[in-house]
Amino acid sequence: MLNPNLDEIQLSKDEYERYSRHLILPEVGLDGQKRLKAASVLCIGSGGLGSPLLLYLAAAGIGNLGLVDFDVVDSSNLQRQVIHGTSWVGKPKIQSAKERILEINPHCQVDLYETLLNSENALEIMAPYDIIVDGTDNFPTRYLVNDACVLLNKPNVYGSIFRFEGQATVFNYEGGPNYRDLFPEPPPPGMVPSCAEGGVLGILPGIIGVIQATETVKIILGQGDTLSGRLLLYNSLNMTFRELKLGLNPERPVIEKLIDYQQFCGIPQAKEEEAKRQMDIKEMNVQELKELLDSGADDFVLIDVRNPHEYDIAKISGSVLVPLPDIEQGSGVAKVKELVNGHRLIAHCKKGGRSAKALGILKEAGIEGINVKGGITAWSQEIDSSVPQY
């Protein structure tokens, strides 16, 4: 599929003008531009990574772009997902992405799959495309994309980002390693925070996404050395690039079929365990918390277990900051004991998850508490809109 009959592919007058800077490159030329036009690339996700790579693949003249996404544009996306605009908030990402792609290059065919990629539909969706580009942000989908690429024998152009760091490589290309050679087993659920929990520098996915787009174009052109067998590590704070060699793992399991990747990554088990923990923790909603605060009662202490920089963004008046990491390490437990001193304990975080975890740790230390359901986000939405949401 990456070796089309170039005699059958023609460029229009507009395309000659549009791609003129490619055509004068000996490594691209007319034949290379025809290869780009004949190529089909499927991008999984149109978020932080998908945005820049889709923009540049469209501009480069990829003839057929497929896009899988089922999410809608949120205002918090706009800090890094540059393919979307303010007017598209609340609307489907794939529709937003398609409109922007066609604005950049009307010669590009855009196929949309507004669905959650899963073991039932992955092979059918991915089969028609030459190259798969992984722009996802969760482990179940990464393993799914990898295994489907192995079964279909398709290159998997991979990238990931977190906070100020990113990585990129090419999996399953010309006998090279795949994702399971790098990560044979997924990490325990919750060990690696999502961007929503840990944050991400908005510019970072631009760097990694453009690297993914570059690798995709190189594969199509058959030019240069790809990142197959090499993991590129980027640190934006230090502005450094490092490489790690990747080899085949002789103990890697043979991929014969797609499996339940949620189960493989321990997601249902983790949710069940979390539900059990929360069943043992009392809850109150933000309306009940407001009534308690307004009553003037002084028989309770309200702790905020978010990180200090989050506390600087928004806080509930009267709350005391005791970050979850401090509670996990033990010093926060001692501080909470001093604060409680016979008072009732109430805890909150951004949405309720971290405070529930903190209360579980404190319970083991003999301190019972009540969790604020929905956290400060619910407080901003339902009680005090002047409190910023982030």
Coordinates of C-alpha atoms in Angstrom, one line a residue, residues 8 31 36 74 140 196 235 329 349 386:
E8 CA -2.0 6.6 -11.9
D31 CA 7.2 11.1 -7.1
L36 CA 1.9 11.5 0.0
D74 CA -13.9 21.5 26.2
P140 CA -5.8 0.4 27.4
A196 CA -6.0 16.4 33.9
N235 CA 12.6 17.4 28.3
Q329 CA 4.3 10.0 53.2
C349 CA -9.9 18.0 46.6
S386 CA -16.5 33.3 41.6

